[in-house]
């Protein structure tokens, strides 16, 4: 079956992108995953539309081009998704946080990430499992090098919604430094 965009039939499904529930009636992306054990029983992974555009851009664009649903932020979401195809590592971005210890190493420059400093967290998508698994983190300042773009603030804010304005300001200034 093709990937789909449709209203959530219940409020029980959780988004694979951010882990939060998808409200009943809200439009969501259903990304199909072949079931290696049974061709008849394809799995569907559900995403908030924005999470889908960020984390499964090809599937989002395909579903968006097919759907008869009206997508309020269509132009913007499609641009975000295309951005994620252009910069292949961008869909790995899963949030921002202060390093709780000084023991992590940047995936980009391989230097330690000092305790208390901002880091961008990464997940890897496993095509077979249909799952995202933790992939470490990078210095905020290494974003350009790692992702190929430093235009990532919208993604950081989306996947780290608890950030306050002062924190966003700090991230912003580290990204343009
Ligand atoms: Zn989500
Ligand atoms: Zn680094």
mmCIF file of C-alpha atoms and ligand atoms in Angstrom:
data_model
loop_
_atom_site.group_PDB
_atom_site.id
_atom_site.type_symbol
_atom_site.label_atom_id
_atom_site.label_comp_id
_atom_site.label_asym_id
_atom_site.label_seq_id
_atom_site.Cartn_x
_atom_site.Cartn_y
_atom_site.Cartn_z
ATOM 1 C CA UNK A 1 0.000 0.000 0.000
ATOM 2 C CA UNK A 2 1.059 3.532 -0.606
ATOM 3 C CA UNK A 3 2.053 5.855 2.193
ATOM 4 C CA UNK A 4 -0.929 7.816 3.394
ATOM 5 C CA UNK A 5 -2.081 10.996 5.060
ATOM 6 C CA UNK A 6 -5.347 10.597 6.921
ATOM 7 C CA UNK A 7 -7.090 11.703 10.132
ATOM 8 C CA UNK A 8 -6.233 9.650 13.224
ATOM 9 C CA UNK A 9 -9.060 7.215 13.891
ATOM 10 C CA UNK A 10 -8.362 7.236 17.634
ATOM 11 C CA UNK A 11 -6.069 9.072 20.024
ATOM 12 C CA UNK A 12 -4.160 5.938 20.916
ATOM 13 C CA UNK A 13 -1.346 5.877 18.368
ATOM 14 C CA UNK A 14 1.949 7.423 19.334
ATOM 15 C CA UNK A 15 4.075 9.305 16.868
ATOM 16 C CA UNK A 16 7.253 7.409 15.910
ATOM 17 C CA UNK A 17 9.047 10.665 15.423
ATOM 18 C CA UNK A 18 8.539 12.360 18.793
ATOM 19 C CA UNK A 19 6.910 9.691 20.968
ATOM 20 C CA UNK A 20 3.890 11.855 21.771
ATOM 21 C CA UNK A 21 0.290 10.760 21.163
ATOM 22 C CA UNK A 22 -1.458 11.805 17.963
ATOM 23 C CA UNK A 23 -4.824 13.399 18.772
ATOM 24 C CA UNK A 24 -7.963 11.820 17.407
ATOM 25 C CA UNK A 25 -8.976 13.482 14.154
ATOM 26 C CA UNK A 26 -5.575 15.075 13.602
ATOM 27 C CA UNK A 27 -4.025 14.468 10.185
ATOM 28 C CA UNK A 28 -1.136 12.034 10.392
ATOM 29 C CA UNK A 29 1.348 10.380 8.083
ATOM 30 C CA UNK A 30 1.177 6.614 7.766
ATOM 31 C CA UNK A 31 4.500 5.321 6.445
ATOM 32 C CA UNK A 32 4.231 1.732 5.233
ATOM 33 C CA UNK A 33 6.816 -0.789 6.194
ATOM 34 C CA UNK A 34 6.999 -4.136 4.420
ATOM 35 C CA UNK A 35 6.507 -7.046 6.785
ATOM 36 C CA UNK A 36 9.267 -9.540 5.906
ATOM 37 C CA UNK A 37 7.238 -12.401 7.364
ATOM 38 C CA UNK A 38 3.923 -11.744 5.711
ATOM 39 C CA UNK A 39 3.391 -9.695 2.570
ATOM 40 C CA UNK A 40 -0.266 -9.305 3.389
ATOM 41 C CA UNK A 41 0.462 -7.728 6.727
ATOM 42 C CA UNK A 42 2.333 -4.569 5.988
ATOM 43 C CA UNK A 43 3.047 -2.441 9.029
ATOM 44 C CA UNK A 44 2.130 1.219 9.216
ATOM 45 C CA UNK A 45 4.177 3.669 11.264
ATOM 46 C CA UNK A 46 2.282 6.795 12.280
ATOM 47 C CA UNK A 47 3.733 10.274 12.557
ATOM 48 C CA UNK A 48 2.454 13.748 13.291
ATOM 49 C CA UNK A 49 2.581 15.447 9.897
ATOM 50 C CA UNK A 50 5.429 17.719 10.900
ATOM 51 C CA UNK A 51 7.365 14.876 12.517
ATOM 52 C CA UNK A 52 6.861 12.868 9.324
ATOM 53 C CA UNK A 53 8.094 15.718 7.126
ATOM 54 C CA UNK A 54 11.205 15.969 9.287
ATOM 55 C CA UNK A 55 11.967 12.315 9.902
ATOM 56 C CA UNK A 56 10.551 10.421 6.908
ATOM 57 C CA UNK A 57 10.766 13.057 4.181
ATOM 58 C CA UNK A 58 10.469 10.811 1.113
ATOM 59 C CA UNK A 59 7.397 9.070 2.518
ATOM 60 C CA UNK A 60 5.876 12.382 3.544
ATOM 61 C CA UNK A 61 6.353 13.929 0.091
ATOM 62 C CA UNK A 62 4.898 10.907 -1.619
ATOM 63 C CA UNK A 63 1.830 10.856 0.625
ATOM 64 C CA UNK A 64 1.413 14.636 0.412
ATOM 65 C CA UNK A 65 1.372 14.529 -3.380
ATOM 66 C CA UNK A 66 -1.341 11.850 -3.334
ATOM 67 C CA UNK A 67 -3.616 12.967 -0.528
ATOM 68 C CA UNK A 68 -6.961 14.644 -1.032
ATOM 69 C CA UNK A 69 -6.792 16.067 2.504
ATOM 70 C CA UNK A 70 -6.134 19.756 2.816
ATOM 71 C CA UNK A 71 -2.755 20.338 4.460
ATOM 72 C CA UNK A 72 -2.683 23.696 6.178
ATOM 73 C CA UNK A 73 1.103 24.051 6.167
ATOM 74 C CA UNK A 74 1.658 22.142 2.939
ATOM 75 C CA UNK A 75 4.130 24.534 1.324
ATOM 76 C CA UNK A 76 6.263 24.830 4.421
ATOM 77 C CA UNK A 77 6.158 21.133 5.300
ATOM 78 C CA UNK A 78 7.086 20.106 1.768
ATOM 79 C CA UNK A 79 10.003 22.529 1.831
ATOM 80 C CA UNK A 80 11.181 21.053 5.158
ATOM 81 C CA UNK A 81 10.903 17.538 3.770
ATOM 82 C CA UNK A 82 12.837 18.444 0.603
ATOM 83 C CA UNK A 83 15.475 19.978 2.820
ATOM 84 C CA UNK A 84 15.728 16.639 4.625
ATOM 85 C CA UNK A 85 16.252 14.817 1.327
ATOM 86 C CA UNK A 86 18.872 17.289 0.229
ATOM 87 C CA UNK A 87 20.803 16.951 3.493
ATOM 88 C CA UNK A 88 20.612 13.225 4.157
ATOM 89 C CA UNK A 89 21.599 13.418 7.818
ATOM 90 C CA UNK A 90 19.004 16.016 8.768
ATOM 91 C CA UNK A 91 16.239 13.487 9.479
ATOM 92 C CA UNK A 92 18.500 12.067 12.218
ATOM 93 C CA UNK A 93 18.149 15.210 14.307
ATOM 94 C CA UNK A 94 16.095 14.374 17.371
ATOM 95 C CA UNK A 95 16.504 17.284 19.772
ATOM 96 C CA UNK A 96 18.813 19.462 21.820
ATOM 97 C CA UNK A 97 19.899 19.223 25.422
ATOM 98 C CA UNK A 98 22.641 20.192 27.809
ATOM 99 C CA UNK A 99 25.170 17.390 28.151
ATOM 100 C CA UNK A 100 24.422 15.780 31.539
ATOM 101 C CA UNK A 101 28.009 14.532 31.831
ATOM 102 C CA UNK A 102 31.327 15.238 30.143
ATOM 103 C CA UNK A 103 31.622 11.723 28.834
ATOM 104 C CA UNK A 104 29.980 11.980 25.425
ATOM 105 C CA UNK A 105 31.971 12.435 22.256
ATOM 106 C CA UNK A 106 30.852 14.483 19.276
ATOM 107 C CA UNK A 107 29.870 12.308 16.311
ATOM 108 C CA UNK A 108 31.192 14.920 13.968
ATOM 109 C CA UNK A 109 34.570 16.129 15.305
ATOM 110 C CA UNK A 110 35.176 13.265 17.791
ATOM 111 C CA UNK A 111 36.082 15.715 20.568
ATOM 112 C CA UNK A 112 34.429 15.455 24.007
ATOM 113 C CA UNK A 113 31.262 17.446 24.646
ATOM 114 C CA UNK A 114 31.765 19.403 27.904
ATOM 115 C CA UNK A 115 29.292 18.821 30.699
ATOM 116 C CA UNK A 116 26.513 21.407 30.680
ATOM 117 C CA UNK A 117 27.106 22.563 27.110
ATOM 118 C CA UNK A 118 24.472 22.250 24.394
ATOM 119 C CA UNK A 119 24.478 19.231 22.176
ATOM 120 C CA UNK A 120 22.260 18.118 19.318
ATOM 121 C CA UNK A 121 20.996 14.569 19.703
ATOM 122 C CA UNK A 122 20.905 12.086 16.857
ATOM 123 C CA UNK A 123 18.848 8.990 16.098
ATOM 124 C CA UNK A 124 19.361 6.401 13.402
ATOM 125 C CA UNK A 125 16.478 4.899 11.516
ATOM 126 C CA UNK A 126 16.504 1.147 11.145
ATOM 127 C CA UNK A 127 14.789 0.320 7.848
ATOM 128 C CA UNK A 128 14.064 -3.254 8.811
ATOM 129 C CA UNK A 129 12.775 -2.631 12.296
ATOM 130 C CA UNK A 130 11.025 0.608 11.437
ATOM 131 C CA UNK A 131 12.545 2.061 14.580
ATOM 132 C CA UNK A 132 14.680 4.995 15.525
ATOM 133 C CA UNK A 133 17.510 4.221 17.912
ATOM 134 C CA UNK A 134 19.796 6.603 19.815
ATOM 135 C CA UNK A 135 22.867 7.550 17.819
ATOM 136 C CA UNK A 136 24.739 9.863 20.172
ATOM 137 C CA UNK A 137 25.125 13.597 19.803
ATOM 138 C CA UNK A 138 27.168 16.412 18.297
ATOM 139 C CA UNK A 139 28.337 19.839 19.439
ATOM 140 C CA UNK A 140 25.831 22.497 18.386
ATOM 141 C CA UNK A 141 28.656 24.259 16.576
ATOM 142 C CA UNK A 142 29.383 21.105 14.568
ATOM 143 C CA UNK A 143 25.872 21.092 13.068
ATOM 144 C CA UNK A 144 26.921 22.703 9.801
ATOM 145 C CA UNK A 145 29.725 20.217 9.344
ATOM 146 C CA UNK A 146 27.565 17.233 10.239
ATOM 147 C CA UNK A 147 24.236 18.065 8.632
ATOM 148 C CA UNK A 148 25.527 20.174 5.764
ATOM 149 C CA UNK A 149 23.399 23.085 6.970
ATOM 150 C CA UNK A 150 23.054 25.079 10.166
ATOM 151 C CA UNK A 151 19.462 25.984 9.347
ATOM 152 C CA UNK A 152 18.136 23.570 11.961
ATOM 153 C CA UNK A 153 16.585 25.759 14.636
ATOM 154 C CA UNK A 154 13.027 24.887 13.614
ATOM 155 C CA UNK A 155 13.837 21.201 14.018
ATOM 156 C CA UNK A 156 15.507 21.743 17.376
ATOM 157 C CA UNK A 157 12.512 23.695 18.607
ATOM 158 C CA UNK A 158 10.115 21.091 17.296
ATOM 159 C CA UNK A 159 11.862 18.104 18.856
ATOM 160 C CA UNK A 160 12.805 19.895 22.093
ATOM 161 C CA UNK A 161 9.553 21.757 22.789
ATOM 162 C CA UNK A 162 10.364 22.286 26.475
ATOM 163 C CA UNK A 163 13.109 24.782 25.650
ATOM 164 C CA UNK A 164 12.458 28.267 26.967
ATOM 165 C CA UNK A 165 13.249 31.479 25.117
ATOM 166 C CA UNK A 166 16.668 31.986 26.818
ATOM 167 C CA UNK A 167 17.723 28.476 25.783
ATOM 168 C CA UNK A 168 16.551 29.025 22.218
ATOM 169 C CA UNK A 169 18.521 32.243 22.132
ATOM 170 C CA UNK A 170 21.656 30.405 23.243
ATOM 171 C CA UNK A 171 21.179 27.736 20.598
ATOM 172 C CA UNK A 172 20.558 30.358 17.946
ATOM 173 C CA UNK A 173 23.764 32.157 18.758
ATOM 174 C CA UNK A 174 25.785 28.920 18.796
ATOM 175 C CA UNK A 175 24.383 27.961 15.420
ATOM 176 C CA UNK A 176 25.354 31.197 13.735
ATOM 177 C CA UNK A 177 28.752 31.411 15.466
HETATM 178 ZN ZN1 LIG B 1 5.426 13.606 16.489
HETATM 179 ZN ZN1 LIG B 2 31.997 18.488 17.472
#
